[in-house]
């Protein structure tokens, strides 16, 4: 049995498993992909990163709102005028004690702050990038789980072939030994039959081990317990290539990889805008009102209002270098976006061809399996009529099992091609639509 290659891992047996605890979990291909859309840790963490980006956006907005503070103070103090270099002839340097009371509300409002406005754009870009990264994480996780499911089920199906091959070789060894005792066979024939049985047993052991490894990979990708037994359910009838969505320019532009590259570029551009906005003057206004006096009872209302304009004059050349760095980061992101578009389009077209070839292989192998099944039925009829031996029947059943295994391998390869195409289009959900 050929092993299906794990082509989508980038950034996810037996009816009762040896390590299985409790009732097996029945799982179809479609159910596994749906579970991968929300449950695995990678998707949950990407969702939390989106929420963090939304929170940062809200934090950036607060700088545009009025800032209001309230203070209240009351103290009794003395002062040494000599410590301040003040001397009053005929007066001691120590004054006081005296009381001071002040309660005040202060309002500050930014009237024009280009850096804050550009920072808001940067926060929005970060939010949009986090959303696209979440979608990419979902698509990658769904593709990983779909791949691991196909591999795990394929490995499980291989156990059936191993059991049939072992049963056939056991019968051939028993026949060879019987013929050796009767003098109609040779020790070489018996040794060869024993060697074939050993190979079948080794094949079965390796297949069971591989099935267990694939099950563990699948449970890990779905965040299930390693001891969780899985009973693989037959999937829906495989659709022909025509049922898969065609490759279109819109699909390439909406692909998660392209979207992430595009939002990364937007974030870099917003970052450059923040740095350049630091050259623009900032205008703010402030006002306060409160009661001031020695005691609350003799306090009088006082106020202050005014405005402020600030502009950086010289920062040691730090900001121009940061602007220059941001500009080159933008150029890098532009190149990355274009390269991602080209690579995504090439992968999508290649995957579409793989689907067509895979479907042709499935049809061819199915015909061969149907022929082998008919031959197996004829062998069973001959055996019931006494015209054949149980060894001949076992040999024909093994041939049928091998033809079935070849067909199942082709089905698995076709399913993998469908996963590749769906991922290359960013439409993993199309595999599970009813």
CSV table of C-alpha atoms in Angstrom, one decimal:
chain,number,residue,atom,x,y,z
A,1,UNK,CA,0.0,0.0,0.0
A,2,UNK,CA,1.4,3.3,-1.0
A,3,UNK,CA,1.5,6.0,1.6
A,4,UNK,CA,-0.4,9.2,0.7
A,5,UNK,CA,2.1,12.2,1.0
A,6,UNK,CA,1.3,14.9,3.5
A,7,UNK,CA,1.2,17.8,1.0
A,8,UNK,CA,-0.7,20.5,2.9
A,9,UNK,CA,1.2,20.7,6.2
A,10,UNK,CA,2.8,24.3,6.4
A,11,UNK,CA,2.4,27.5,10.0
A,12,UNK,CA,-2.7,20.5,11.1
A,13,UNK,CA,-7.8,1.6,12.7
A,14,UNK,CA,-9.4,-0.9,13.9
A,15,UNK,CA,-13.0,-0.6,15.1
A,16,UNK,CA,-11.6,-0.3,18.6
A,17,UNK,CA,-8.2,1.1,19.0
A,18,UNK,CA,-5.6,-0.4,21.3
A,19,UNK,CA,-5.3,2.9,23.1
A,20,UNK,CA,-9.0,3.9,22.7
A,21,UNK,CA,-10.8,4.7,25.9
A,22,UNK,CA,-14.6,4.5,25.9
A,23,UNK,CA,-16.9,4.4,22.9
A,24,UNK,CA,-15.3,5.3,19.5
A,25,UNK,CA,-16.1,8.6,18.1
A,26,UNK,CA,-17.8,8.3,14.7
A,27,UNK,CA,-16.3,10.8,12.4
A,28,UNK,CA,-16.8,11.5,8.7
A,29,UNK,CA,-14.7,13.6,6.4
A,30,UNK,CA,-17.2,16.4,6.4
A,31,UNK,CA,-17.6,16.3,10.2
A,32,UNK,CA,-13.9,16.5,10.8
A,33,UNK,CA,-13.6,19.6,8.5
A,34,UNK,CA,-16.4,21.3,10.3
A,35,UNK,CA,-14.9,20.6,13.7
A,36,UNK,CA,-11.6,22.1,12.4
A,37,UNK,CA,-13.3,25.3,11.4
A,38,UNK,CA,-13.9,26.4,15.1
A,39,UNK,CA,-12.5,24.0,17.6
A,40,UNK,CA,-8.7,23.7,17.3
A,41,UNK,CA,-6.5,26.0,19.3
A,42,UNK,CA,-5.0,27.8,16.3
A,43,UNK,CA,-8.5,29.1,15.3
A,44,UNK,CA,-9.4,30.0,18.9
A,45,UNK,CA,-6.1,32.0,19.3
A,46,UNK,CA,-6.6,33.8,16.0
A,47,UNK,CA,-10.1,34.8,17.1
A,48,UNK,CA,-8.6,36.2,20.3
A,49,UNK,CA,-6.0,38.2,18.3
A,50,UNK,CA,-8.9,39.8,16.3
A,51,UNK,CA,-10.5,40.8,19.6
A,52,UNK,CA,-7.2,42.3,20.8
A,53,UNK,CA,-6.9,44.3,17.5
A,54,UNK,CA,-10.5,45.6,18.0
A,55,UNK,CA,-9.6,46.7,21.5
A,56,UNK,CA,-6.5,48.5,20.3
A,57,UNK,CA,-8.7,50.3,17.7
A,58,UNK,CA,-10.9,51.5,20.5
A,59,UNK,CA,-7.9,52.6,22.5
A,60,UNK,CA,-6.7,54.7,19.6
A,61,UNK,CA,-10.1,56.4,19.4
A,62,UNK,CA,-9.9,57.6,23.0
A,63,UNK,CA,-7.2,60.1,22.1
A,64,UNK,CA,-9.7,62.0,20.0
A,65,UNK,CA,-12.2,62.5,22.9
A,66,UNK,CA,-12.0,65.2,25.6
A,67,UNK,CA,-10.0,64.2,28.6
A,68,UNK,CA,-11.6,65.3,31.9
A,69,UNK,CA,-9.9,65.1,35.3
A,70,UNK,CA,-11.0,66.2,38.7
A,71,UNK,CA,-8.7,67.0,41.6
A,72,UNK,CA,-9.1,68.1,45.2
A,73,UNK,CA,-6.4,69.1,47.7
A,74,UNK,CA,-6.2,70.6,51.2
A,75,UNK,CA,-2.9,71.2,53.1
A,76,UNK,CA,-1.3,73.1,56.0
A,77,UNK,CA,2.3,74.0,55.4
A,78,UNK,CA,5.2,76.3,56.3
A,79,UNK,CA,8.0,77.6,54.0
A,80,UNK,CA,11.6,78.7,54.5
A,81,UNK,CA,12.1,81.7,52.2
A,82,UNK,CA,15.9,81.6,52.7
A,83,UNK,CA,15.9,78.2,51.1
A,84,UNK,CA,14.6,79.9,48.0
A,85,UNK,CA,17.1,82.8,48.1
A,86,UNK,CA,14.5,85.3,49.4
A,87,UNK,CA,15.4,87.6,52.3
A,88,UNK,CA,12.9,90.2,53.7
A,89,UNK,CA,14.6,92.8,56.0
A,90,UNK,CA,13.2,92.7,59.5
A,91,UNK,CA,11.2,89.5,58.8
A,92,UNK,CA,12.1,86.0,59.9
A,93,UNK,CA,12.8,83.6,57.0
A,94,UNK,CA,10.1,81.1,58.2
A,95,UNK,CA,6.6,81.9,57.2
A,96,UNK,CA,3.4,80.1,58.1
A,97,UNK,CA,1.8,77.9,59.0
A,98,UNK,CA,-0.9,78.6,56.4
A,99,UNK,CA,-3.7,76.6,54.8
A,100,UNK,CA,-4.3,75.9,51.2
A,101,UNK,CA,-7.5,74.4,49.7
A,102,UNK,CA,-8.2,73.8,46.0
A,103,UNK,CA,-10.8,71.7,44.1
A,104,UNK,CA,-10.8,71.8,40.3
A,105,UNK,CA,-12.1,70.2,37.2
A,106,UNK,CA,-9.8,70.2,34.1
A,107,UNK,CA,-10.7,69.5,30.5
A,108,UNK,CA,-8.2,68.9,27.7
A,109,UNK,CA,-9.2,68.5,24.1
A,110,UNK,CA,-7.0,67.8,21.0
A,111,UNK,CA,-8.1,70.2,18.3
A,112,UNK,CA,-5.8,68.9,15.6
A,113,UNK,CA,-3.5,65.9,16.0
A,114,UNK,CA,-2.5,64.4,12.7
A,115,UNK,CA,-0.3,61.7,14.4
A,116,UNK,CA,-3.3,60.5,16.4
A,117,UNK,CA,-5.5,60.4,13.3
A,118,UNK,CA,-2.9,58.4,11.4
A,119,UNK,CA,-2.6,56.2,14.4
A,120,UNK,CA,-6.3,55.4,14.2
A,121,UNK,CA,-5.8,54.3,10.5
A,122,UNK,CA,-2.9,52.1,11.7
A,123,UNK,CA,-5.1,50.5,14.3
A,124,UNK,CA,-7.8,49.9,11.7
A,125,UNK,CA,-5.3,48.3,9.4
A,126,UNK,CA,-4.2,46.0,12.3
A,127,UNK,CA,-7.7,45.0,12.9
A,128,UNK,CA,-8.3,44.1,9.3
A,129,UNK,CA,-5.0,42.2,9.2
A,130,UNK,CA,-6.0,40.2,12.3
A,131,UNK,CA,-9.4,39.3,10.6
A,132,UNK,CA,-7.7,38.0,7.5
A,133,UNK,CA,-5.1,36.1,9.6
A,134,UNK,CA,-8.0,34.4,11.4
A,135,UNK,CA,-9.5,33.4,8.1
A,136,UNK,CA,-6.2,32.1,6.9
A,137,UNK,CA,-5.7,30.2,10.1
A,138,UNK,CA,-9.2,28.6,9.7
A,139,UNK,CA,-8.5,27.6,6.1
A,140,UNK,CA,-5.0,26.2,7.0
A,141,UNK,CA,-6.5,24.2,9.9
A,142,UNK,CA,-9.4,22.9,7.9
A,143,UNK,CA,-6.9,21.8,5.1
A,144,UNK,CA,-4.6,20.1,7.7
A,145,UNK,CA,-7.4,18.2,9.3
A,146,UNK,CA,-8.9,17.2,6.0
A,147,UNK,CA,-5.5,15.8,4.9
A,148,UNK,CA,-4.9,14.0,8.2
A,149,UNK,CA,-8.4,12.5,8.0
A,150,UNK,CA,-7.8,11.1,4.5
A,151,UNK,CA,-4.5,9.7,5.6
A,152,UNK,CA,-5.9,8.2,8.8
A,153,UNK,CA,-8.8,6.6,7.0
A,154,UNK,CA,-6.6,5.3,4.3
A,155,UNK,CA,-4.3,3.7,6.8
A,156,UNK,CA,-7.2,2.1,8.5
A,157,UNK,CA,-8.5,0.7,5.2
A,158,UNK,CA,-5.1,-0.9,4.6
A,159,UNK,CA,-5.5,-3.1,7.6
A,160,UNK,CA,-8.3,-5.0,5.8
A,161,UNK,CA,-5.9,-5.8,2.9
A,162,UNK,CA,-3.2,-6.9,5.4
A,163,UNK,CA,-5.6,-9.3,7.1
A,164,UNK,CA,-6.7,-10.9,3.7
A,165,UNK,CA,-3.1,-11.2,2.6
A,166,UNK,CA,-2.1,-12.9,5.8
A,167,UNK,CA,-5.0,-15.3,5.6
A,168,UNK,CA,-4.1,-16.2,2.0
A,169,UNK,CA,-0.4,-16.9,2.9
A,170,UNK,CA,-1.4,-18.9,6.0
A,171,UNK,CA,-3.5,-21.2,3.7
A,172,UNK,CA,-0.7,-21.4,1.2
A,173,UNK,CA,1.8,-22.3,3.9
A,174,UNK,CA,-0.6,-25.0,5.3
A,175,UNK,CA,-1.0,-26.5,1.8
A,176,UNK,CA,2.8,-26.4,1.2
A,177,UNK,CA,3.5,-28.2,4.4
A,178,UNK,CA,0.7,-30.8,3.7
A,179,UNK,CA,2.2,-31.5,0.2
A,180,UNK,CA,5.6,-31.8,1.8
A,181,UNK,CA,4.4,-34.5,4.2
A,182,UNK,CA,2.7,-36.3,1.3
A,183,UNK,CA,5.8,-36.2,-0.8
A,184,UNK,CA,4.2,-34.1,-3.5
A,185,UNK,CA,6.0,-30.9,-2.5
A,186,UNK,CA,9.5,-29.7,-1.7
A,187,UNK,CA,11.0,-28.0,1.3
A,188,UNK,CA,11.8,-25.0,-0.9
A,189,UNK,CA,8.1,-24.5,-1.6
A,190,UNK,CA,7.3,-24.6,2.1
A,191,UNK,CA,10.2,-22.2,2.9
A,192,UNK,CA,9.0,-19.8,0.2
A,193,UNK,CA,5.4,-19.9,1.6
A,194,UNK,CA,6.7,-19.3,5.1
A,195,UNK,CA,8.7,-16.3,3.8
A,196,UNK,CA,5.6,-14.9,2.1
A,197,UNK,CA,3.6,-15.3,5.4
A,198,UNK,CA,6.3,-13.5,7.3
A,199,UNK,CA,6.2,-10.6,4.8
A,200,UNK,CA,2.4,-10.4,5.1
A,201,UNK,CA,2.6,-10.4,8.9
A,202,UNK,CA,5.3,-7.6,8.8
A,203,UNK,CA,3.1,-5.7,6.3
A,204,UNK,CA,0.1,-6.0,8.6
A,205,UNK,CA,2.1,-4.9,11.7
A,206,UNK,CA,3.4,-1.9,9.8
A,207,UNK,CA,0.0,-1.0,8.5
A,208,UNK,CA,-1.5,-1.1,12.0
A,209,UNK,CA,1.3,1.0,13.4
A,210,UNK,CA,0.8,3.5,10.6
A,211,UNK,CA,-2.9,3.6,11.2
A,212,UNK,CA,-2.3,4.4,14.9
A,213,UNK,CA,0.2,7.1,14.0
A,214,UNK,CA,-2.3,8.7,11.7
A,215,UNK,CA,-5.1,8.5,14.3
A,216,UNK,CA,-2.8,10.3,16.8
A,217,UNK,CA,-2.0,13.0,14.2
A,218,UNK,CA,-5.8,13.5,13.6
A,219,UNK,CA,-6.7,13.7,17.3
A,220,UNK,CA,-3.9,16.1,17.9
A,221,UNK,CA,-5.1,18.4,15.1
A,222,UNK,CA,-8.6,18.3,16.4
A,223,UNK,CA,-7.5,18.9,20.0
A,224,UNK,CA,-8.9,15.5,21.1
A,225,UNK,CA,-7.5,13.2,23.7
A,226,UNK,CA,-4.8,10.9,22.3
A,227,UNK,CA,-6.8,8.0,23.8
A,228,UNK,CA,-9.9,9.0,21.8
A,229,UNK,CA,-11.0,6.0,19.6
A,230,UNK,CA,-12.3,7.0,16.1
A,231,UNK,CA,-14.6,5.0,13.9
A,232,UNK,CA,-14.3,6.4,10.4
A,233,UNK,CA,-17.6,6.8,8.5
A,234,UNK,CA,-18.0,6.6,4.8
A,235,UNK,CA,-18.1,10.0,3.2
A,236,UNK,CA,-20.7,11.2,0.7
A,237,UNK,CA,-20.3,10.2,-2.9
A,238,UNK,CA,-17.3,11.9,-4.4
A,239,UNK,CA,-18.3,14.7,-6.8
A,240,UNK,CA,-16.8,14.9,-10.2
A,241,UNK,CA,-14.3,17.7,-11.0
A,242,UNK,CA,-17.1,19.8,-12.5
A,243,UNK,CA,-18.6,20.2,-9.0
A,244,UNK,CA,-15.5,22.0,-7.7
A,245,UNK,CA,-15.5,25.8,-8.0
A,246,UNK,CA,-13.6,27.1,-11.0
A,247,UNK,CA,-10.5,29.2,-10.7
A,248,UNK,CA,-11.3,32.9,-11.2
A,249,UNK,CA,-9.4,36.2,-10.6
A,250,UNK,CA,-11.8,37.1,-7.9
A,251,UNK,CA,-10.9,33.9,-6.0
A,252,UNK,CA,-7.2,34.8,-6.2
A,253,UNK,CA,-7.8,38.3,-4.8
A,254,UNK,CA,-10.0,37.0,-2.0
A,255,UNK,CA,-7.6,34.1,-1.1
A,256,UNK,CA,-6.5,34.4,2.5
A,257,UNK,CA,-2.8,34.4,1.6
A,258,UNK,CA,-3.3,37.3,-0.8
A,259,UNK,CA,-5.6,39.1,1.6
A,260,UNK,CA,-3.1,38.8,4.4
A,261,UNK,CA,-0.3,40.2,2.1
A,262,UNK,CA,-2.6,43.0,1.0
A,263,UNK,CA,-3.6,44.0,4.6
A,264,UNK,CA,0.1,43.7,5.6
A,265,UNK,CA,0.9,46.3,2.9
A,266,UNK,CA,-1.9,48.5,4.2
A,267,UNK,CA,-0.6,48.3,7.7
A,268,UNK,CA,2.9,49.3,6.5
A,269,UNK,CA,1.5,52.2,4.6
A,270,UNK,CA,-0.4,53.3,7.7
A,271,UNK,CA,2.7,53.0,9.8
A,272,UNK,CA,4.6,55.3,7.4
A,273,UNK,CA,1.7,57.8,7.7
A,274,UNK,CA,2.0,57.8,11.5
A,275,UNK,CA,5.7,58.6,11.3
A,276,UNK,CA,5.2,61.4,8.7
A,277,UNK,CA,2.4,62.9,10.7
A,278,UNK,CA,4.9,63.6,13.5
A,279,UNK,CA,6.2,66.5,11.4
A,280,UNK,CA,2.7,68.2,11.5
A,281,UNK,CA,2.0,70.7,14.4
A,282,UNK,CA,-0.3,69.6,17.1
A,283,UNK,CA,-3.0,71.9,18.4
A,284,UNK,CA,-4.8,71.4,21.7
A,285,UNK,CA,-6.9,73.4,24.2
A,286,UNK,CA,-7.4,73.1,27.9
A,287,UNK,CA,-9.5,74.7,30.5
A,288,UNK,CA,-10.1,74.3,34.2
A,289,UNK,CA,-12.5,75.7,36.8
A,290,UNK,CA,-12.6,75.3,40.6
A,291,UNK,CA,-12.6,76.8,44.1
A,292,UNK,CA,-9.4,78.0,45.7
A,293,UNK,CA,-8.7,79.5,49.1
A,294,UNK,CA,-7.2,78.8,52.5
A,295,UNK,CA,-10.4,77.0,53.6
A,296,UNK,CA,-13.4,75.6,51.8
A,297,UNK,CA,-15.5,78.3,53.5
A,298,UNK,CA,-13.6,81.2,52.1
A,299,UNK,CA,-12.7,79.7,48.7
A,300,UNK,CA,-13.3,81.7,45.5
A,301,UNK,CA,-14.0,80.5,42.0
A,302,UNK,CA,-11.0,80.5,39.7
A,303,UNK,CA,-10.4,79.3,36.1
A,304,UNK,CA,-7.8,78.9,33.5
A,305,UNK,CA,-8.2,78.4,29.7
A,306,UNK,CA,-5.8,78.5,26.8
A,307,UNK,CA,-4.4,76.7,23.9
A,308,UNK,CA,-1.1,75.1,22.8
A,309,UNK,CA,0.7,74.5,19.5
A,310,UNK,CA,3.6,72.1,19.4
A,311,UNK,CA,5.9,71.1,16.5
A,312,UNK,CA,9.1,69.0,16.6
A,313,UNK,CA,12.1,71.1,15.5
A,314,UNK,CA,15.0,68.7,15.9
A,315,UNK,CA,15.1,65.1,17.0
A,316,UNK,CA,18.6,64.1,16.2
A,317,UNK,CA,17.6,62.8,12.7
A,318,UNK,CA,15.7,59.8,14.2
A,319,UNK,CA,12.4,60.4,12.5
A,320,UNK,CA,13.7,60.7,8.9
A,321,UNK,CA,15.5,57.4,9.3
A,322,UNK,CA,12.4,55.7,10.6
A,323,UNK,CA,10.4,57.1,7.7
A,324,UNK,CA,13.0,55.8,5.3
A,325,UNK,CA,12.8,52.4,6.9
A,326,UNK,CA,9.0,52.4,6.7
A,327,UNK,CA,9.2,53.3,3.0
A,328,UNK,CA,11.5,50.3,2.2
A,329,UNK,CA,9.2,48.0,4.2
A,330,UNK,CA,6.3,49.2,2.0
A,331,UNK,CA,8.3,48.3,-1.1
A,332,UNK,CA,9.0,44.9,0.3
A,333,UNK,CA,5.3,44.4,1.0
A,334,UNK,CA,4.4,45.4,-2.5
A,335,UNK,CA,6.8,42.8,-3.9
A,336,UNK,CA,5.5,40.2,-1.5
A,337,UNK,CA,1.9,40.9,-2.5
A,338,UNK,CA,2.6,40.5,-6.2
A,339,UNK,CA,4.6,37.3,-5.6
A,340,UNK,CA,1.8,35.9,-3.5
A,341,UNK,CA,-0.8,36.6,-6.2
A,342,UNK,CA,1.4,34.8,-8.8
A,343,UNK,CA,2.1,31.8,-6.5
A,344,UNK,CA,-1.5,31.5,-5.5
A,345,UNK,CA,-2.7,31.5,-9.1
A,346,UNK,CA,-0.1,28.9,-10.1
A,347,UNK,CA,-1.1,26.6,-7.2
A,348,UNK,CA,-4.8,26.9,-8.0
A,349,UNK,CA,-4.3,25.9,-11.7
A,350,UNK,CA,-2.0,23.1,-10.8
A,351,UNK,CA,-4.5,21.8,-8.2
A,352,UNK,CA,-7.3,21.9,-10.8
A,353,UNK,CA,-5.3,19.7,-13.1
A,354,UNK,CA,-4.6,17.3,-10.2
A,355,UNK,CA,-8.3,17.0,-9.6
A,356,UNK,CA,-8.9,16.1,-13.2
A,357,UNK,CA,-6.2,13.5,-13.3
A,358,UNK,CA,-7.3,12.1,-10.0
A,359,UNK,CA,-10.8,11.6,-11.1
A,360,UNK,CA,-9.6,9.7,-14.2
A,361,UNK,CA,-7.5,7.5,-12.0
A,362,UNK,CA,-10.5,6.8,-9.7
A,363,UNK,CA,-12.7,5.7,-12.7
A,364,UNK,CA,-10.0,3.5,-14.1
A,365,UNK,CA,-9.2,1.8,-10.7
A,366,UNK,CA,-12.9,1.3,-10.1
A,367,UNK,CA,-13.3,-0.6,-13.3
A,368,UNK,CA,-10.4,-2.8,-12.4
A,369,UNK,CA,-11.9,-3.4,-9.0
A,370,UNK,CA,-15.3,-4.3,-10.5
A,371,UNK,CA,-13.6,-6.8,-12.8
A,372,UNK,CA,-11.7,-8.4,-9.9
A,373,UNK,CA,-15.0,-8.6,-7.8
A,374,UNK,CA,-16.7,-10.5,-10.6
A,375,UNK,CA,-13.8,-12.9,-10.9
A,376,UNK,CA,-14.0,-13.4,-7.1
A,377,UNK,CA,-17.7,-14.3,-7.4
A,378,UNK,CA,-16.8,-16.9,-10.1
A,379,UNK,CA,-14.1,-18.3,-7.9
A,380,UNK,CA,-16.6,-18.7,-5.0
A,381,UNK,CA,-19.1,-20.4,-7.3
A,382,UNK,CA,-16.4,-22.9,-8.5
A,383,UNK,CA,-15.4,-23.5,-4.9
A,384,UNK,CA,-19.0,-24.3,-3.9
A,385,UNK,CA,-19.3,-26.6,-6.9
A,386,UNK,CA,-16.1,-28.4,-5.8
A,387,UNK,CA,-14.2,-27.2,-8.9
A,388,UNK,CA,-11.7,-25.1,-6.9
A,389,UNK,CA,-9.7,-25.2,-3.7
A,390,UNK,CA,-9.8,-23.0,-0.7
A,391,UNK,CA,-6.3,-21.8,-1.6
A,392,UNK,CA,-7.4,-20.7,-5.0
A,393,UNK,CA,-10.3,-18.9,-3.5
A,394,UNK,CA,-8.0,-17.2,-1.0
A,395,UNK,CA,-5.7,-16.2,-3.8
A,396,UNK,CA,-8.6,-14.6,-5.8
A,397,UNK,CA,-9.9,-12.9,-2.7
A,398,UNK,CA,-6.4,-11.4,-2.2
A,399,UNK,CA,-6.3,-10.2,-5.8
A,400,UNK,CA,-9.7,-8.5,-5.3
A,401,UNK,CA,-8.6,-7.0,-2.0
A,402,UNK,CA,-5.5,-5.6,-3.8
A,403,UNK,CA,-7.7,-4.1,-6.5
A,404,UNK,CA,-9.9,-2.6,-3.9
A,405,UNK,CA,-6.9,-1.2,-2.1
A,406,UNK,CA,-5.6,0.3,-5.3
A,407,UNK,CA,-9.0,1.9,-5.9
A,408,UNK,CA,-9.1,3.3,-2.3
A,409,UNK,CA,-5.7,4.7,-2.9
A,410,UNK,CA,-6.9,6.5,-6.0
A,411,UNK,CA,-10.0,7.7,-4.1
A,412,UNK,CA,-7.7,9.1,-1.3
A,413,UNK,CA,-5.5,10.7,-3.9
A,414,UNK,CA,-8.5,12.3,-5.5
A,415,UNK,CA,-9.8,13.5,-2.2
A,416,UNK,CA,-6.4,15.0,-1.4
A,417,UNK,CA,-6.4,16.8,-4.8
A,418,UNK,CA,-9.8,18.2,-3.9
A,419,UNK,CA,-8.5,19.5,-0.6
A,420,UNK,CA,-5.5,21.0,-2.4
A,421,UNK,CA,-7.8,22.8,-4.9
A,422,UNK,CA,-10.2,24.1,-2.2
A,423,UNK,CA,-7.2,25.4,-0.2
A,424,UNK,CA,-5.6,27.0,-3.2
A,425,UNK,CA,-8.9,28.8,-3.8
A,426,UNK,CA,-9.4,29.7,-0.1
A,427,UNK,CA,-12.7,27.8,-0.1
A,428,UNK,CA,-12.3,24.9,2.2
A,429,UNK,CA,-15.9,25.2,3.2
A,430,UNK,CA,-16.9,24.1,-0.3
A,431,UNK,CA,-15.9,20.6,0.6
A,432,UNK,CA,-18.6,20.3,3.3
A,433,UNK,CA,-21.5,22.2,1.7
A,434,UNK,CA,-24.5,20.0,1.5
